[in-house]
Amino acid sequence: MSDTPSRPAAALARRRCVIVGVGSRSALYQDAIETVHAAAAELVGLCDANAGRIELARRRSLANGARPAPGYAAADFDRMLAERRPDTVIVTTPDATHVDFVVRAMEAGCDAITEKPMATDAAQCRRLLEARRRTGRQCRVTFNYRYSPARSQVKDLLMAGTIGDVLSVDFHWMLNTHHGADYFRRWHAEKKNSGGLFVHKATHHFDLVNWWLGASPVSVMATGKREFYTPATARRMGLAGSHERCHTCPEAGACAFRLDLAGNETLRALYLENERHDGYFRDRCVFRPGIDIEDTMNALVTYDTGATLSYSLNAFNAWEGYTVAFNGTLGRIEHRMVESVYADGVESAPGGGTQAVVTTRVVPLRGAGYEVEPWTATGGHGGGDRLMLEDIFSAAPAADKYLRAADERAGACSVLVGIAANRSLASGGRIDVADLIGPLPHPDHAPMPTRRDALPMPAAARG
Ligand SMILES: NC(=O)c1ccc[n+]([C@@H]2O[C@H](COP(=O)([O-])OP(=O)(O)OC[C@H]3O[C@@H](n4cnc5c(N)ncnc54)[C@H](O)[C@@H]3O)[C@@H](O)[C@H]2O)c1
């Protein structure tokens, strides 16, 4: 008889996962489950509205050295849950469909992992929060931006009280005309699918602020417009006008915004070769009429800590990345990241040619400013994706003093800022976030060390 203590059966069982929505983003989860985390998880089902992409995902399993999981049409999602009995449902469909899949998964007794944004309107948020309470199942929202080492470092500086109590934040996010333009080609270009960039994209940014500050949003005022991705811009560029799509565009050779689906192996296999199944064009003209999302957005947000945020998002910028500054009672942190866009135009990661990629600078109220050596890691989204996947799939994730794992409470607190911004665009007024769904659920936050009633001013700063 072996003297090795036997592990309980539960510890040996791999987590059974299914994925719904096997487009571009799902590959991250599929590859993690089938390679790095294969000892802890297994892929037991694939579901999509497009039969061709299901077959592509099954071929991806073979390339990963894994047995392909059975595929199910979107209409057979509930049957997949009944037959495949997953522990976890991973939702990587277009934004406006997330909540329905998450709720049905939880009602079937599964936990859910959903891509951001968790929801695209207030009714969806309420529905998910109610289902979470009723079923007791877990919902994780994959805010990978939190895991980027340089952003975790900013959290570390704030938690350490480096600049005292944060009273205001200035945050400006730029998308360049490769990455930014892509949102105007795809399903994202219609608010009914994505909630617009205030929801689809800014959910990352509003979550970062909530998490960095350990705060919940109270009110939002916003402005927004679309003046670049328009038929008029096509004419200013010397084109006759906008067209249906790049693949058949009579002016493709003259357009700097052409996306060559046929010339990109990944995009061709995922989208062009599967159009016959659903008629979805991945390369629609970025200047066409009918787009209803903004390309230029500003928001002023107040928080329950008293902090205020001045935010902007621009989708046709000369460079990709962001600047954020925290104004605290003891000084200021200025953090900047320059990003470069991946070849398929879908994602970006730190990297800026000759420019400094990441800079983080602390400027005390009275004293010399200094640069902080940035924390780094490799991989998608500045190494954030890899760290997040470890946190999700590892059988024993390391304790995390920054509390980066996010649930539906953080998902709601982030997305409701964007939803309030959209309402503010429509009404022209200030929107109280609590008016959208009632009292906000409060996420768990790592403790922030300072409080406004005990400002530690250095002696030299007085008088
Ligand atoms: N966290 C990040 O940094 C990050 C990055 C990229 C994408 N995302 C998110 O991932 C999600 C998917 O984005 P993507 O770029 O992979 O889009 P995509 O268009 O490449 O893939 C979406 C897939 O969902 C399928 N689908 C559409 N409607 C469906 C339905 N009703 N039922 C089942 N399947 C359906 C489509 O056929 C397609 O295969 C989005 O919510 C997006 O916000 C997150």
Coordinates of C-alpha atoms and ligand atoms in Angstrom, one line a residue:
M1 CA 0.0 0.0 0.0
S2 CA 1.3 3.5 -0.9
D3 CA 2.0 5.8 2.0
T4 CA 1.2 8.8 -0.2
P5 CA -1.9 10.5 1.2
S6 CA -4.7 10.3 -1.3
R7 CA -6.2 13.6 -2.6
P8 CA -9.9 14.0 -2.3
A9 CA -11.7 13.2 -5.6
A10 CA -12.9 16.8 -6.0
A11 CA -9.3 18.0 -6.0
L12 CA -8.5 15.8 -8.9
A13 CA -11.5 16.7 -11.0
R14 CA -10.9 19.1 -13.8
R15 CA -13.2 22.1 -14.1
R16 CA -15.6 21.4 -17.0
C17 CA -15.9 24.5 -19.2
V18 CA -18.0 25.4 -22.2
I19 CA -17.6 28.5 -24.4
V20 CA -20.4 30.4 -26.1
G21 CA -19.3 32.7 -28.9
V22 CA -16.2 31.3 -30.5
G23 CA -14.9 34.3 -32.4
S24 CA -11.7 36.2 -32.0
R25 CA -11.6 36.6 -28.1
S26 CA -12.6 33.1 -27.2
A27 CA -9.3 31.7 -28.5
L28 CA -7.6 33.1 -25.4
Y29 CA -9.7 31.0 -23.1
Q30 CA -9.7 27.9 -25.4
D31 CA -5.9 27.9 -25.6
A32 CA -5.5 28.4 -21.9
I33 CA -7.8 25.5 -21.1
E34 CA -6.3 23.2 -23.7
T35 CA -2.6 24.0 -23.0
V36 CA -1.3 25.8 -20.0
H37 CA -4.2 25.0 -17.7
A38 CA -5.1 21.6 -19.1
A39 CA -4.5 19.9 -15.7
A40 CA -7.1 22.1 -14.0
A41 CA -9.8 22.6 -16.7
E42 CA -11.2 20.9 -19.8
L43 CA -13.3 22.2 -22.7
V44 CA -16.5 20.1 -23.0
G45 CA -18.7 22.2 -25.3
L46 CA -18.6 24.9 -27.9
C47 CA -21.6 27.1 -28.9
D48 CA -22.0 29.7 -31.6
A49 CA -24.5 31.2 -34.0
N50 CA -22.1 30.4 -36.8
A51 CA -21.5 26.8 -37.6
G52 CA -18.3 27.5 -39.5
R53 CA -16.6 29.2 -36.5
I54 CA -17.6 26.2 -34.4
E55 CA -15.7 23.9 -36.8
L56 CA -12.7 26.3 -36.7
A57 CA -12.7 26.1 -32.9
R58 CA -12.8 22.3 -33.1
R59 CA -9.8 22.4 -35.4
R60 CA -8.0 24.7 -33.0
S61 CA -8.5 22.0 -30.3
L62 CA -6.7 19.5 -32.6
A63 CA -3.8 22.0 -33.1
N64 CA -3.7 22.4 -29.3
G65 CA -3.4 18.6 -28.9
A66 CA -6.8 18.3 -27.3
R67 CA -9.9 16.3 -28.2
P68 CA -12.4 18.6 -29.9
A69 CA -15.5 19.3 -27.8
P70 CA -19.0 18.9 -29.3
G71 CA -20.4 21.9 -31.0
Y72 CA -23.9 23.4 -30.5
A73 CA -25.9 26.0 -32.4
A74 CA -26.9 29.1 -30.5
A75 CA -30.5 27.8 -30.3
D76 CA -29.2 24.7 -28.5
F77 CA -27.3 26.5 -25.7
D78 CA -29.6 25.1 -23.0
R79 CA -29.4 21.6 -24.5
M80 CA -25.6 22.0 -24.4
L81 CA -25.8 22.8 -20.6
A82 CA -28.0 19.8 -20.0
E83 CA -25.9 17.3 -22.0
R84 CA -22.4 18.6 -21.2
R85 CA -23.0 19.4 -17.5
P86 CA -20.3 22.2 -17.3
D87 CA -19.2 23.7 -14.1
T88 CA -18.4 27.0 -15.9
V89 CA -19.8 28.8 -18.9
I90 CA -17.5 31.2 -20.6
V91 CA -19.4 34.0 -22.5
T92 CA -17.5 35.6 -25.4
T93 CA -20.4 36.7 -27.6
P94 CA -21.2 40.3 -28.7
D95 CA -21.8 42.5 -25.7
A96 CA -25.6 42.9 -25.7
T97 CA -26.0 39.1 -25.5
H98 CA -23.8 38.4 -22.5
V99 CA -26.5 38.7 -19.8
D100 CA -28.9 36.3 -21.3
F101 CA -26.2 33.6 -21.5
V102 CA -24.9 34.3 -18.0
V103 CA -28.4 34.2 -16.5
R104 CA -29.3 31.0 -18.3
A105 CA -26.0 29.4 -17.2
M106 CA -26.6 30.4 -13.6
E107 CA -30.2 29.1 -13.7
A108 CA -28.8 25.8 -14.9
G109 CA -26.5 25.6 -11.9
C110 CA -23.3 26.8 -13.6
D111 CA -20.9 29.5 -12.7
A112 CA -20.2 32.1 -15.4
I113 CA -17.2 33.9 -16.7
T114 CA -18.2 36.8 -18.9
E115 CA -16.2 39.1 -21.1
K116 CA -16.6 42.8 -20.6
P117 CA -18.8 44.7 -20.7
M118 CA -21.0 42.7 -18.4
A119 CA -24.1 44.3 -19.8
T120 CA -25.1 47.1 -22.2
D121 CA -28.1 48.6 -20.4
A122 CA -29.6 49.0 -16.9
A123 CA -32.3 46.4 -17.3
Q124 CA -29.7 43.7 -18.2
C125 CA -27.7 44.7 -15.1
R126 CA -30.7 44.4 -12.9
R127 CA -31.5 41.0 -14.4
L128 CA -28.0 39.6 -13.9
L129 CA -27.8 40.9 -10.3
E130 CA -31.2 39.4 -9.4
A131 CA -30.2 36.0 -11.0
R132 CA -26.9 36.0 -9.1
R133 CA -28.8 36.5 -5.8
R134 CA -31.5 34.0 -6.6
T135 CA -29.2 31.2 -7.8
G136 CA -26.2 31.7 -5.6
R137 CA -23.9 30.9 -8.6
Q138 CA -20.8 32.9 -9.2
C139 CA -20.2 35.4 -12.0
R140 CA -16.8 36.6 -12.9
V141 CA -16.2 39.6 -15.2
T142 CA -12.8 39.4 -16.9
F143 CA -11.3 42.9 -16.4
N144 CA -7.9 41.9 -17.7
Y145 CA -6.7 45.6 -17.7
R146 CA -6.4 45.4 -13.9
Y147 CA -3.7 42.7 -14.3
S148 CA -1.4 44.7 -16.4
P149 CA 1.7 45.0 -14.1
A150 CA 2.1 48.7 -14.7
R151 CA -1.5 49.3 -13.7
S152 CA -1.2 47.0 -10.7
Q153 CA 1.8 49.1 -9.7
V154 CA -0.3 52.3 -9.8
K155 CA -2.7 50.5 -7.5
D156 CA 0.2 49.6 -5.2
L157 CA 1.4 53.2 -5.1
L158 CA -2.2 54.4 -4.2
M159 CA -2.7 51.7 -1.6
A160 CA 0.7 52.7 0.0
G161 CA -0.6 56.3 0.4
T162 CA 2.1 57.7 -1.8
I163 CA 0.0 60.7 -2.7
G164 CA -2.4 60.5 0.2
D165 CA -6.1 60.8 -0.5
V166 CA -7.0 61.0 -4.2
L167 CA -9.3 64.0 -4.7
S168 CA -9.5 64.0 -8.5
V169 CA -8.4 62.0 -11.6
D170 CA -7.7 63.1 -15.2
F171 CA -7.9 60.2 -17.5
H172 CA -7.5 60.3 -21.3
W173 CA -7.6 57.3 -23.6
M174 CA -6.6 57.4 -27.2
L175 CA -7.4 54.8 -29.9
N176 CA -5.5 55.2 -33.1
T177 CA -7.0 54.9 -36.6
H178 CA -6.1 51.1 -36.8
H179 CA -7.6 49.9 -33.6
G180 CA -10.2 52.8 -33.2
A181 CA -11.4 52.4 -36.8
D182 CA -12.0 48.7 -36.2
Y183 CA -15.0 49.4 -33.9
F184 CA -16.7 51.2 -36.8
R185 CA -16.3 48.2 -39.1
R186 CA -17.7 45.5 -36.8
W187 CA -20.9 44.8 -34.8
H188 CA -19.7 47.3 -32.3
A189 CA -20.7 50.2 -34.7
E190 CA -24.4 49.8 -33.5
K191 CA -25.3 50.8 -30.0
K192 CA -27.9 48.0 -29.8
N193 CA -25.0 45.5 -30.0
S194 CA -22.2 47.2 -28.0
G195 CA -23.7 50.1 -26.0
G196 CA -21.3 52.3 -27.9
L197 CA -17.7 53.0 -26.9
F198 CA -18.8 54.5 -23.5
V199 CA -19.9 51.0 -22.6
H200 CA -17.9 48.6 -24.8
K201 CA -14.5 50.2 -24.5
A202 CA -14.8 52.6 -21.5
T203 CA -16.0 49.8 -19.2
H204 CA -12.3 48.9 -18.9
H205 CA -11.4 52.4 -18.0
F206 CA -14.3 53.1 -15.6
D207 CA -13.5 49.8 -13.9
L208 CA -9.8 50.8 -13.5
V209 CA -10.8 54.0 -11.8
N210 CA -13.3 52.3 -9.5
W211 CA -10.6 49.7 -8.6
W212 CA -7.7 52.2 -8.4
L213 CA -9.7 54.4 -6.0
G214 CA -11.6 51.7 -4.2
A215 CA -14.7 53.9 -5.0
S216 CA -18.2 53.6 -6.4
P217 CA -19.6 56.0 -9.0
V218 CA -22.4 58.4 -8.0
S219 CA -23.1 60.7 -10.9
V220 CA -22.2 61.2 -14.6
M221 CA -22.4 64.0 -17.1
A222 CA -21.2 63.4 -20.6
T223 CA -20.8 64.7 -24.1
G224 CA -20.2 62.7 -27.3
K225 CA -20.3 63.0 -31.0
R226 CA -19.1 61.3 -34.2
E227 CA -17.4 63.6 -36.6
F228 CA -14.6 61.5 -38.0
Y229 CA -16.1 58.1 -39.1
T230 CA -18.6 59.8 -41.4
P231 CA -19.3 59.9 -45.2
A232 CA -18.0 63.5 -45.1
T233 CA -14.6 62.3 -44.0
A234 CA -14.5 59.8 -46.9
R235 CA -15.1 62.7 -49.3
R236 CA -12.5 64.9 -47.5
M237 CA -10.0 62.0 -48.1
G238 CA -10.7 62.3 -51.8
L239 CA -13.0 59.3 -52.1
A240 CA -16.3 59.4 -53.9
G241 CA -18.0 58.5 -50.7
S242 CA -18.7 55.6 -48.4
H243 CA -19.4 52.1 -49.6
E244 CA -20.8 48.8 -48.2
R245 CA -17.5 47.0 -47.3
C246 CA -13.8 46.8 -48.1
H247 CA -13.9 43.4 -49.8
T248 CA -16.0 44.6 -52.7
C249 CA -15.1 48.3 -52.4
P250 CA -14.6 50.0 -55.8
E251 CA -12.2 52.5 -54.1
A252 CA -10.3 50.0 -51.9
G253 CA -7.0 50.8 -53.5
A254 CA -7.3 54.5 -52.7
C255 CA -8.6 54.1 -49.1
A256 CA -6.2 54.3 -46.1
F257 CA -8.8 52.6 -44.0
R258 CA -9.1 49.4 -46.1
L259 CA -9.1 46.2 -44.2
D260 CA -8.0 43.3 -46.4
L261 CA -9.8 40.3 -45.0
A262 CA -8.6 38.0 -47.7
G263 CA -5.0 39.0 -47.1
N264 CA -5.0 38.2 -43.4
E265 CA -4.9 34.5 -42.6
T266 CA -6.6 34.8 -39.3
L267 CA -9.4 37.2 -40.4
R268 CA -10.0 35.2 -43.6
A269 CA -10.5 31.9 -41.7
L270 CA -12.6 33.4 -38.9
Y271 CA -14.9 35.7 -40.9
L272 CA -14.6 35.9 -44.7
E273 CA -14.8 32.1 -45.1
N274 CA -17.8 31.9 -42.7
E275 CA -19.9 34.7 -44.1
R276 CA -22.1 32.1 -45.9
H277 CA -23.4 30.9 -42.5
D278 CA -24.6 34.2 -41.1
G279 CA -24.0 37.0 -43.6
Y280 CA -21.9 38.9 -41.1
F281 CA -19.3 41.3 -42.8
R282 CA -16.2 42.0 -40.6
D283 CA -15.0 44.7 -42.9
R284 CA -17.9 47.2 -43.3
C285 CA -17.0 50.7 -44.4
V286 CA -16.0 52.9 -41.5
F287 CA -17.5 55.9 -43.2
R288 CA -20.9 54.5 -44.0
P289 CA -24.1 56.1 -42.8
G290 CA -26.0 54.1 -40.2
I291 CA -23.2 53.9 -37.6
D292 CA -24.7 55.2 -34.4
I293 CA -21.8 55.2 -31.9
E294 CA -19.6 58.1 -31.0
D295 CA -15.9 58.6 -31.8
T296 CA -15.3 61.5 -29.4
M297 CA -16.5 61.3 -25.8
N298 CA -16.0 63.2 -22.6
A299 CA -17.4 62.4 -19.1
L300 CA -17.3 64.0 -15.6
V301 CA -17.9 61.4 -12.9
T302 CA -18.3 61.8 -9.1
Y303 CA -17.5 59.1 -6.6
D304 CA -18.7 58.1 -3.2
T305 CA -15.3 59.0 -1.8
G306 CA -15.8 62.6 -3.0
A307 CA -13.2 62.1 -5.8
T308 CA -14.0 63.4 -9.3
L309 CA -13.0 62.1 -12.7
S310 CA -12.4 64.0 -15.9
Y311 CA -12.4 61.4 -18.7
S312 CA -12.0 61.4 -22.5
L313 CA -12.0 58.7 -25.2
N314 CA -11.0 59.5 -28.7
A315 CA -11.2 56.8 -31.4
F316 CA -9.2 58.5 -34.3
N317 CA -6.0 59.5 -32.6
A318 CA -2.5 59.8 -33.9
W319 CA -1.2 57.4 -31.2
E320 CA -2.7 54.6 -29.1
G321 CA -2.6 54.6 -25.3
Y322 CA -3.5 56.7 -22.4
T323 CA -2.4 59.2 -19.8
V324 CA -3.9 59.2 -16.3
A325 CA -3.1 61.6 -13.4
F326 CA -4.2 61.2 -9.8
N327 CA -4.3 64.4 -7.8
G328 CA -3.8 63.6 -4.1
T329 CA -3.6 65.4 -0.8
L330 CA 0.2 64.6 -0.7
G331 CA 1.0 64.9 -4.4
R332 CA 0.3 63.6 -7.9
I333 CA 0.9 60.4 -9.8
E334 CA 1.3 60.7 -13.6
H335 CA 1.1 57.4 -15.5
R336 CA 1.3 57.1 -19.3
M337 CA 1.3 54.1 -21.6
V338 CA 1.9 54.1 -25.3
E339 CA 0.5 51.0 -27.1
S340 CA 0.9 49.4 -30.5
V341 CA -1.8 47.6 -32.3
Y342 CA -1.6 43.9 -33.2
A343 CA -1.5 43.0 -36.9
D344 CA -5.2 42.0 -37.0
G345 CA -6.1 45.5 -35.8
V346 CA -8.3 44.0 -33.0
E347 CA -6.1 44.4 -29.9
S348 CA -3.3 46.5 -28.6
A349 CA -0.5 46.1 -26.1
P350 CA 2.4 48.2 -24.7
G351 CA 4.9 49.2 -27.4
G352 CA 5.5 52.5 -29.0
G353 CA 8.4 52.5 -31.4
T354 CA 10.9 55.0 -30.2
Q355 CA 8.6 56.5 -27.5
A356 CA 8.9 55.6 -23.9
V357 CA 6.2 52.8 -23.5
V358 CA 5.3 53.2 -19.9
T359 CA 6.2 56.0 -17.5
T360 CA 5.0 56.5 -14.0
R361 CA 6.0 59.6 -12.1
V362 CA 5.3 60.7 -8.6
V363 CA 5.4 64.4 -7.8
P364 CA 5.1 65.2 -4.1
L365 CA 3.2 68.4 -3.1
R366 CA 6.4 70.0 -2.0
G367 CA 9.5 68.2 -3.3
A368 CA 11.2 66.9 -6.4
G369 CA 9.3 64.5 -8.7
Y370 CA 10.8 61.1 -9.4
E371 CA 10.2 58.3 -12.0
V372 CA 9.2 54.9 -10.7
E373 CA 10.7 51.9 -12.6
P374 CA 7.6 50.3 -14.2
W375 CA 6.6 46.7 -13.4
T376 CA 6.5 44.6 -16.6
A377 CA 5.4 41.2 -17.9
T378 CA 5.1 39.7 -21.4
G379 CA 2.0 38.7 -23.4
G380 CA -1.4 40.1 -24.5
H381 CA -2.6 43.4 -22.9
G382 CA 0.8 44.0 -21.3
G383 CA 1.0 40.6 -19.6
G384 CA -2.4 41.1 -18.1
D385 CA -4.2 38.4 -20.0
R386 CA -1.7 35.7 -18.8
L387 CA -1.9 36.7 -15.2
M388 CA -5.7 36.9 -15.3
L389 CA -5.9 33.4 -16.8
E390 CA -3.7 32.0 -14.0
D391 CA -6.0 33.6 -11.5
I392 CA -9.1 32.1 -13.2
F393 CA -7.9 28.6 -14.0
S394 CA -5.2 27.8 -11.5
A395 CA -6.5 25.2 -9.0
A396 CA -4.9 27.3 -6.2
P397 CA -4.7 30.9 -7.3
A398 CA -2.2 33.0 -5.3
A399 CA -3.6 35.4 -2.7
D400 CA -4.0 38.8 -4.3
K401 CA -3.6 41.9 -2.2
Y402 CA -4.9 44.1 -5.0
L403 CA -8.2 42.0 -5.3
R404 CA -8.0 42.0 -9.1
A405 CA -10.6 39.2 -9.6
A406 CA -13.8 41.0 -10.4
D407 CA -17.4 39.8 -10.0
E408 CA -20.8 41.1 -11.1
R409 CA -20.7 43.9 -8.5
A410 CA -17.6 45.4 -10.2
G411 CA -19.1 44.6 -13.6
A412 CA -22.2 46.6 -12.7
C413 CA -20.3 49.6 -11.1
S414 CA -18.2 49.9 -14.2
V415 CA -20.7 49.5 -16.9
L416 CA -23.3 51.7 -15.2
V417 CA -21.0 54.7 -15.6
G418 CA -21.1 54.2 -19.4
I419 CA -24.8 53.5 -19.4
A420 CA -25.3 56.7 -17.4
A421 CA -23.0 58.6 -19.9
N422 CA -25.2 57.4 -22.7
R423 CA -28.3 58.6 -20.9
S424 CA -26.6 61.9 -20.3
L425 CA -25.8 62.2 -24.0
A426 CA -29.5 61.8 -24.7
S427 CA -30.8 64.1 -22.0
G428 CA -28.1 66.7 -21.8
G429 CA -28.2 66.5 -18.0
R430 CA -26.5 64.9 -15.0
I431 CA -27.4 61.2 -14.3
D432 CA -27.4 59.8 -10.8
V433 CA -26.1 56.2 -11.1
A434 CA -28.4 55.0 -8.4
D435 CA -31.4 56.1 -10.5
L436 CA -30.5 53.4 -13.0
I437 CA -30.8 50.3 -10.9
G438 CA -31.3 51.5 -7.3
P439 CA -28.6 51.2 -4.6
L440 CA -25.3 49.9 -6.2
P441 CA -23.8 46.7 -5.1
H442 CA -20.4 47.4 -3.5
P443 CA -17.5 45.4 -4.7
D444 CA -14.8 44.2 -2.3
H445 CA -11.9 46.7 -2.5
A446 CA -8.4 46.4 -1.1
P447 CA -8.2 48.8 1.8
M448 CA -6.9 52.3 1.0
P449 CA -4.7 53.7 3.8
T450 CA -5.7 57.3 4.0
R451 CA -8.8 59.1 5.1
R452 CA -9.7 62.7 4.6
D453 CA -10.0 63.4 8.3
A454 CA -6.4 62.6 8.9
L455 CA -4.3 64.3 6.3
P456 CA -0.6 63.7 7.0
M457 CA 1.1 66.9 5.8
P458 CA 4.9 67.0 6.1
A459 CA 6.1 69.7 8.5
A460 CA 7.9 71.7 5.7
A461 CA 4.6 71.8 3.8
R462 CA 2.8 73.7 6.6
G463 CA 3.2 77.4 7.2
Ligands
LIG1 N1 -11.2 42.0 -22.4 C1 -10.7 42.3 -23.6 O1 -9.7 43.0 -23.7 C2 -11.5 41.9 -24.8 C3 -10.8 42.0 -26.1 C4 -11.6 41.6 -27.2 C5 -12.9 41.3 -27.1 N2 -13.5 41.3 -25.8 C6 -14.9 40.9 -25.7 O2 -15.1 39.6 -26.2 C7 -16.4 39.5 -26.7 C8 -16.4 38.9 -28.1 O3 -15.6 39.8 -29.0 P1 -14.9 39.2 -30.3 O4 -13.9 40.3 -30.7 O5 -14.4 37.9 -30.1 O6 -16.1 39.3 -31.3 P2 -16.3 38.3 -32.6 O7 -17.3 38.9 -33.5 O8 -15.0 37.9 -33.2 O9 -16.9 37.0 -32.0 C9 -18.2 36.9 -31.5 C10 -18.7 35.4 -31.7 O10 -20.0 35.3 -31.1 C11 -20.9 34.7 -32.1 N3 -22.3 35.1 -31.8 C12 -22.9 36.2 -32.2 N4 -24.1 36.2 -31.7 C13 -24.3 35.1 -31.0 C14 -25.4 34.5 -30.3 N5 -26.5 35.2 -30.2 N6 -25.2 33.3 -29.8 C15 -24.1 32.6 -29.9 N7 -23.0 33.1 -30.6 C16 -23.1 34.3 -31.1 C17 -20.4 35.1 -33.4 O11 -20.7 34.2 -34.5 C18 -18.9 35.1 -33.2 O12 -18.3 33.8 -33.5 C19 -17.0 40.9 -26.7 O13 -17.9 41.0 -25.6 C20 -15.8 41.8 -26.5 O14 -16.2 43.0 -25.8 C21 -12.8 41.6 -24.7

